[in-house]
Coordinates of C-alpha atoms in Angstrom, one line a residue:
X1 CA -19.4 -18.1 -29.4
X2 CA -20.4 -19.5 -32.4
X3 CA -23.0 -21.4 -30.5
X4 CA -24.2 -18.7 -28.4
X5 CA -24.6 -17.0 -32.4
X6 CA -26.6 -20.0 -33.8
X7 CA -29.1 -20.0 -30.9
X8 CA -29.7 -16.3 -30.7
X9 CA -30.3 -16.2 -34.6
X10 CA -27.4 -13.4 -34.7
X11 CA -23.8 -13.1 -36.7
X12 CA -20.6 -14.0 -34.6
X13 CA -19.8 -10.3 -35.0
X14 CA -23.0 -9.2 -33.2
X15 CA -22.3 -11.9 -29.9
X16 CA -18.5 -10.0 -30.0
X17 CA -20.3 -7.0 -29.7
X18 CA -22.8 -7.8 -27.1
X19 CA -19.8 -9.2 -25.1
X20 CA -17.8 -5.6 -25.3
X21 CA -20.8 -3.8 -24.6
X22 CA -20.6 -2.1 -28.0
X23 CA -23.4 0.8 -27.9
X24 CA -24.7 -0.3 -31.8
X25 CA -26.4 -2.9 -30.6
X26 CA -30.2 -3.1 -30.4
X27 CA -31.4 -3.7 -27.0
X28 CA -33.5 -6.8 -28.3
X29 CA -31.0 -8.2 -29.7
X30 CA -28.8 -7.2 -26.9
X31 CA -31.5 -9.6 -24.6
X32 CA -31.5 -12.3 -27.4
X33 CA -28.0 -12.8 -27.3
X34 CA -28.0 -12.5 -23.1
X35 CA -30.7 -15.3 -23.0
X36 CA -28.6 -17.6 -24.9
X37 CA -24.8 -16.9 -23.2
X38 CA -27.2 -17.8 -19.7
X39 CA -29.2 -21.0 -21.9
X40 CA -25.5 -22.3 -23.0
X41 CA -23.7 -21.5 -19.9
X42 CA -20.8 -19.7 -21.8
X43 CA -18.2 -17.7 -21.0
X44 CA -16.0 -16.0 -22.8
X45 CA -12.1 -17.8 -23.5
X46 CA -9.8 -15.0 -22.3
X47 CA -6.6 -16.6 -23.3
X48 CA -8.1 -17.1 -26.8
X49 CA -9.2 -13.1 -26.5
X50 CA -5.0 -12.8 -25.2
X51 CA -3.8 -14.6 -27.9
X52 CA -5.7 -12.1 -30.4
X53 CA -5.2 -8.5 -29.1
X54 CA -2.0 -9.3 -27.4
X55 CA -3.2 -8.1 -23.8
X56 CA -5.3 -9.9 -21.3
X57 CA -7.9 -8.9 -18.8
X58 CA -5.2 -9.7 -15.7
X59 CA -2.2 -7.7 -14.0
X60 CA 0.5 -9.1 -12.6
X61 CA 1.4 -7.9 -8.9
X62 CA 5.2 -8.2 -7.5
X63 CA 5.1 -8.2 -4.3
X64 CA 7.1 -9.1 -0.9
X65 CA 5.8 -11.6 0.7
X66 CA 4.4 -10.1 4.0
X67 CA 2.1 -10.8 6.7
X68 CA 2.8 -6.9 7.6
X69 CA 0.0 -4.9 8.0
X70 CA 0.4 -2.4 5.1
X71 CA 1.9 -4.5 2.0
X72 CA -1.3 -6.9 3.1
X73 CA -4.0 -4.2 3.0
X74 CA -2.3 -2.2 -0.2
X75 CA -2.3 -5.9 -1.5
X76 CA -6.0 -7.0 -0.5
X77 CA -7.3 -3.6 -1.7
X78 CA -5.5 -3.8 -5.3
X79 CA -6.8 -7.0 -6.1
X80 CA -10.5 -5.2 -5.1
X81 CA -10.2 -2.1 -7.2
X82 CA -8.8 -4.3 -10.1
X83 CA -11.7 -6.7 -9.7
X84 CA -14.0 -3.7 -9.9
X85 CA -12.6 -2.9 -12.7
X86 CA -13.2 -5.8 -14.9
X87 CA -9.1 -7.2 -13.8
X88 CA -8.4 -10.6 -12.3
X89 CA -4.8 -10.2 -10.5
X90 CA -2.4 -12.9 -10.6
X91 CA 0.6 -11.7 -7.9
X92 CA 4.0 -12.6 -7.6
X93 CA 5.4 -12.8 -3.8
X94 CA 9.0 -13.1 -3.3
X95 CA 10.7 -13.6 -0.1
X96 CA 13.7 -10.7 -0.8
X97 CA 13.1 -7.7 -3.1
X98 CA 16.4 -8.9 -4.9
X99 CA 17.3 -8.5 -8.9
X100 CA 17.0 -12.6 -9.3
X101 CA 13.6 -13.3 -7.6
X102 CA 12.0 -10.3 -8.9
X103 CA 13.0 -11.1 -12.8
X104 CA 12.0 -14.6 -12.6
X105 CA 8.1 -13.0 -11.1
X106 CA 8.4 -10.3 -14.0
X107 CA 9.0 -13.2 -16.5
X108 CA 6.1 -15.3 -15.3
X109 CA 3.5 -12.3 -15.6
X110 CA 5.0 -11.4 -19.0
X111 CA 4.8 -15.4 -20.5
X112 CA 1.0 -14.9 -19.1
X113 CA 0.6 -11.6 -21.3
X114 CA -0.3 -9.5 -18.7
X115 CA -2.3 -6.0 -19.3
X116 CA 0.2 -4.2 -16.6
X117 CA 2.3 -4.7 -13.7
X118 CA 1.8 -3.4 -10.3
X119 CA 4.9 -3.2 -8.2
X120 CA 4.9 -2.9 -4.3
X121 CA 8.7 -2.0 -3.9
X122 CA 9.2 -0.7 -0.7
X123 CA 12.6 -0.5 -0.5
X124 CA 15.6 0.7 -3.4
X125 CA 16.8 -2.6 -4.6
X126 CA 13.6 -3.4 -5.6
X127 CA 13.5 -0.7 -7.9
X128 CA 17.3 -2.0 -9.2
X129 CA 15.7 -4.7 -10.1
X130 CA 12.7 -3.6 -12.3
X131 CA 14.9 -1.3 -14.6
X132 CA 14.9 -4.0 -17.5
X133 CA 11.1 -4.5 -17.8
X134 CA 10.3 -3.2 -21.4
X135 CA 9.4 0.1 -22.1
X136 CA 6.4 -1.0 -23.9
X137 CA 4.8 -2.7 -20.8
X138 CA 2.7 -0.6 -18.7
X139 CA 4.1 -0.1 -14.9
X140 CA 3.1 1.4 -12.1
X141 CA 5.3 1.3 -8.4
X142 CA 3.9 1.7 -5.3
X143 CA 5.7 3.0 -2.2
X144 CA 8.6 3.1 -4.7
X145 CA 11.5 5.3 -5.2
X146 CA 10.3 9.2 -6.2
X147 CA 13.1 9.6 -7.9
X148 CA 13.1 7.0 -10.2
X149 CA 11.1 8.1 -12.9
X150 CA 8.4 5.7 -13.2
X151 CA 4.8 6.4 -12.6
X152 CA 4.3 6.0 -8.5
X153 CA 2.1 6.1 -6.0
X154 CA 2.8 6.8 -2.5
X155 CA 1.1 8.0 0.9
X156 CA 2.9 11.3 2.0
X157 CA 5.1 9.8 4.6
X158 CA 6.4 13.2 5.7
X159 CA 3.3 14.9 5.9
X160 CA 2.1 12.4 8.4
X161 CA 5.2 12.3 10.0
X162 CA 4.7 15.9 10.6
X163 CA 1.5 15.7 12.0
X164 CA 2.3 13.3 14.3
X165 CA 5.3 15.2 15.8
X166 CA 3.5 18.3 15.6
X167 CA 0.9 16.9 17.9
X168 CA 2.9 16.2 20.0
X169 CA 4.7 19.2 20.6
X170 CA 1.9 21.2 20.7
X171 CA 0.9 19.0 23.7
X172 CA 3.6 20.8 25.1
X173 CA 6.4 18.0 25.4
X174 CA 9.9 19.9 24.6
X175 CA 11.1 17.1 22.2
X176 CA 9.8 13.6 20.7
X177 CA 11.7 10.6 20.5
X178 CA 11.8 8.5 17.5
X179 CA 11.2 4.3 17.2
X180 CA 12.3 3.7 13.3
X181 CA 11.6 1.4 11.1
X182 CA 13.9 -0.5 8.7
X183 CA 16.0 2.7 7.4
X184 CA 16.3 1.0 3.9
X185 CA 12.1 1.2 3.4
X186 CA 11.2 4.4 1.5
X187 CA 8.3 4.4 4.2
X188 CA 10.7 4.5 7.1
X189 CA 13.0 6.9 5.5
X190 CA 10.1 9.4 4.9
X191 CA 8.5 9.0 8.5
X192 CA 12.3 10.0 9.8
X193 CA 12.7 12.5 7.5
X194 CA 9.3 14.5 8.7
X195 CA 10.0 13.4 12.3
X196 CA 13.4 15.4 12.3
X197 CA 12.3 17.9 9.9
X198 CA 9.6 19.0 12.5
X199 CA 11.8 19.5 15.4
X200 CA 14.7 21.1 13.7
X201 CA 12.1 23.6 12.1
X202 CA 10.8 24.2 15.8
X203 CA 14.1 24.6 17.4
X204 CA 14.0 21.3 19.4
X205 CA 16.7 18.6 20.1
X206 CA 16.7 15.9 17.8
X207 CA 17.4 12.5 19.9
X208 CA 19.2 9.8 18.6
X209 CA 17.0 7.5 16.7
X210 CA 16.0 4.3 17.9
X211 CA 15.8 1.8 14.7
X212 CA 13.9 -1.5 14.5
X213 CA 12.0 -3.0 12.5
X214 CA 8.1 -3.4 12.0
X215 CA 7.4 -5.5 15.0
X216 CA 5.9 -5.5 18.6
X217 CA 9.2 -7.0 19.7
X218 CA 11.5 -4.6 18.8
X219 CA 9.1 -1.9 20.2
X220 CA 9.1 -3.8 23.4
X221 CA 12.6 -3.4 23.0
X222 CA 13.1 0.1 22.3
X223 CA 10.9 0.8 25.1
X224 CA 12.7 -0.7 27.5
X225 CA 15.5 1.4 27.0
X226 CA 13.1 4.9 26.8
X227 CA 11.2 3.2 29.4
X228 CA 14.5 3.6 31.8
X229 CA 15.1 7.7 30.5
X230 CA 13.1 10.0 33.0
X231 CA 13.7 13.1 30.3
X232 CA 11.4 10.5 27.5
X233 CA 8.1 11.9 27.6
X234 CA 6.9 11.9 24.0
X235 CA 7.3 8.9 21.2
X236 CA 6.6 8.8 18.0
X237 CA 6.9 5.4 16.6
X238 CA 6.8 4.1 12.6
X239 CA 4.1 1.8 13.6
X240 CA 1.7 0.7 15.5
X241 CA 3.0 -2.5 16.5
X242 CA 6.0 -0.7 17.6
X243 CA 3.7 1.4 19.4
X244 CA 2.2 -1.7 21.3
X245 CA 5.4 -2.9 21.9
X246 CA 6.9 0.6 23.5
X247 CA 3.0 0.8 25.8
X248 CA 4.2 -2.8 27.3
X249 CA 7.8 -1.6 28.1
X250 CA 6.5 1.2 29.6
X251 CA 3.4 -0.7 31.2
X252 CA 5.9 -2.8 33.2
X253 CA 8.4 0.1 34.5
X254 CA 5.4 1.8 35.6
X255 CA 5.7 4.9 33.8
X256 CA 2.1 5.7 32.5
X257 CA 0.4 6.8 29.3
X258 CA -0.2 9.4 28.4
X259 CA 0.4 10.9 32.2
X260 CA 4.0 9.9 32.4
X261 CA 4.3 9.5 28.4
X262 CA 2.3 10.2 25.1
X263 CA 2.9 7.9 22.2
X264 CA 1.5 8.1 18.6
X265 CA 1.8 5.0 16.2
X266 CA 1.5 5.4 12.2
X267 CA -1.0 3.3 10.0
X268 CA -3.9 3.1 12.5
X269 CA -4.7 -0.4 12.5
X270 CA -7.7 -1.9 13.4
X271 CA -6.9 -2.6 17.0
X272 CA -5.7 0.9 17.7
X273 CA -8.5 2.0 19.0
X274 CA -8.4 -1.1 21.8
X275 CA -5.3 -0.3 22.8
X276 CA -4.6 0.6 26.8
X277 CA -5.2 3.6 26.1
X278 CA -6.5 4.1 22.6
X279 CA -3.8 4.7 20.8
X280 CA -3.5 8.4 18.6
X281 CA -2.0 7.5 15.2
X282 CA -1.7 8.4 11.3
X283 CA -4.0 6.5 9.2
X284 CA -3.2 5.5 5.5
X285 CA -5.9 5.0 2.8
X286 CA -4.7 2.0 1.1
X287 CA -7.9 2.4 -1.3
X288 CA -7.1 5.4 -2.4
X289 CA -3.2 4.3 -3.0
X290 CA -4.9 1.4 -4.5
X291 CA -7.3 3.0 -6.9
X292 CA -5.0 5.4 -7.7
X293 CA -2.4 3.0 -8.6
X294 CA -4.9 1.2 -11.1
X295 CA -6.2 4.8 -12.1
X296 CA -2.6 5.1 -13.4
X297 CA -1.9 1.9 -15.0
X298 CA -5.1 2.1 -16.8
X299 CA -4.3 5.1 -18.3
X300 CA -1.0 3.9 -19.2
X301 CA -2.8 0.8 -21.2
X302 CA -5.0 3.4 -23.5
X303 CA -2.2 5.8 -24.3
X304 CA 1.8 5.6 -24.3
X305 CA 3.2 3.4 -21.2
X306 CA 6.3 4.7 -19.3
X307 CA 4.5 8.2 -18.4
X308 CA 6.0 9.3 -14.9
X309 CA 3.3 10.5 -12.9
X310 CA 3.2 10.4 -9.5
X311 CA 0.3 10.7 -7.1
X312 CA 0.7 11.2 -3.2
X313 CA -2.3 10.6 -1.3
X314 CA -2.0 12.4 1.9
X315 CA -2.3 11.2 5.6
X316 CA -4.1 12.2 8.4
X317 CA -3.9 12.1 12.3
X318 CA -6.1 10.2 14.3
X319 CA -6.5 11.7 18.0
X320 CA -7.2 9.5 20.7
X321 CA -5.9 9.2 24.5
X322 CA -2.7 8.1 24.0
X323 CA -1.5 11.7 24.1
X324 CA -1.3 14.6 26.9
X325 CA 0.7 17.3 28.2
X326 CA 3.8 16.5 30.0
X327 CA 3.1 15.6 33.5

């Protein structure tokens, strides 16, 4: 800097300012200073600039590590709004959301002085774990526990659970069967939760629940079983892999969608709409999750951290073919 200072004919102060954008700059200075930062190649030391105000320009991400379709996109859309933002993120995977691996993460992004923390905690002991980060650090959950008092953001789960089931009743099918997903995900509790709320509130039967996990496999597997049930004729599943997986079962007992059976996934992936048939589904805006989330922890870093707000970004059905009236 002091280089860049020399060269431009300018004070060390005025280069600090140029640097932060300070508005008390003259523009031709402003240039002056711009000229010589490009003549010398410099740029800025952010661990000196840590070391000095105590905060650094990155945010540390806990995460699971998953090759799942929603922790990836929430994930790959964080790290965009962040770098919108001015933030470089450094994240954390860990194989289990347990108390051990997620302290030791929390403890590398705090030796790195980290602005904030963003945690993806899908399921409750993740939240167990995070209880001891210091008040003073800002923190915002995702997909986290609502009633855990820390600032959260979440899709409404219910709402698009709701939706989906709704759909399909108004198709005129007299009940909907439901392929879970892992019942200790805050997102699979919520999508069962609006799935039976819907049914009860209409006066249906509420079949047993099927529960799996996030994969095509276990839908195949599901589906064989509803595939074998002549009274099946509407599914709702967590996912859309599940989704795939149930259309295959199905596929190969010959009962046919949507004539013999109507389906409807949750997430709307990108291949949902290549799907035999096109498959109706609930998307999620992981942008908006993700810029909310940063919207939050931003906040967070100008005022007091440890603010609880919560902000649920809703979901919405997507209609295609995979859905008719009972045959």
């Amino acid at each position: 800097m002091t280089d860049v200072a020399r060269l431009a004919g300018v004070s060390h102060q005025t280069v600090s300012r140029v640097l932060n954008d300070h508005p008390n700059v003259k523009e031709q200075t402003r240039l002056r200073v711009r000229a010589a930062i490009a003549e010398l190649g410099y740029r800025p030391n952010r661990a000196a600039r840590a070391l000095v105000t105590g905060r650094s320009q990155l945010i540390g991400v806990v995460a699971r590590n998953s090759m799942l379709y929603g922790p990836a996109s929430m994930l790959t859309e964080f790290e965009q709004a962040a770098a919108d933002a001015g933030f470089a993120v450094s994240v954390g995977s860990v194989r289990e959301l347990d108390r051990d691996s997620i302290s030791a993460v929390v403890e590398r992004h705090l030796d790195q002085r980290v602005a904030g923390l963003v945690v993806i905690a899908q399921v409750a002991s993740a939240t167990e774990a995070l209880a001891e980060i210091p008040a003073e650090v800002p923190v915002v959950f995702i997909d986290g526990d609502p009633a855990a008092g820390r600032s959260l953001v979440t899709v409404d789960q219910v709402a698009g659970a709701r939706a989906a089931v709704r759909h399909l009743l108004e198709a005129g099918h007299e009940t909907v069967w439901h392929v879970s997903g892992p019942t200790e995900w805050f997102d699979s509790a919520g999508r069962i939760q609006g799935w039976r709320q819907t049914l009860q509130e209409a006066g249906r039967e509420v079949p047993p629940l099927l529960s799996a996990d996030w994969s095509a496999a276990e839908g195949y597997r599901a589906g064989q079983m509803l595939a074998r049930m002549p009274e099946v004729t509407a599914i709702f599943t967590a996912n859309d892999h599940l989704a795939l997986g149930v259309l295959r079962a199905l596929h190969e007992r010959g009962r046919r969608v949507p004539h013999d059976v109507s389906i409807v996934g949750f997430d709307d992936v990108p291949e949902a709409s290549y799907f035999i048939p096109p498959l109706t589904t609930v998307r999620q805006s992981f942008g908006d999750v993700a810029r909310a989330a940063l919207t939050l922890l931003l906040g967070q870093m100008k005022a007091e951290p440890g603010a609880a707000d919560t902000v649920i970004v809703p979901a919405h059905l997507v209609v295609r073919e995979s859905v008719a009236p009972p045959a």
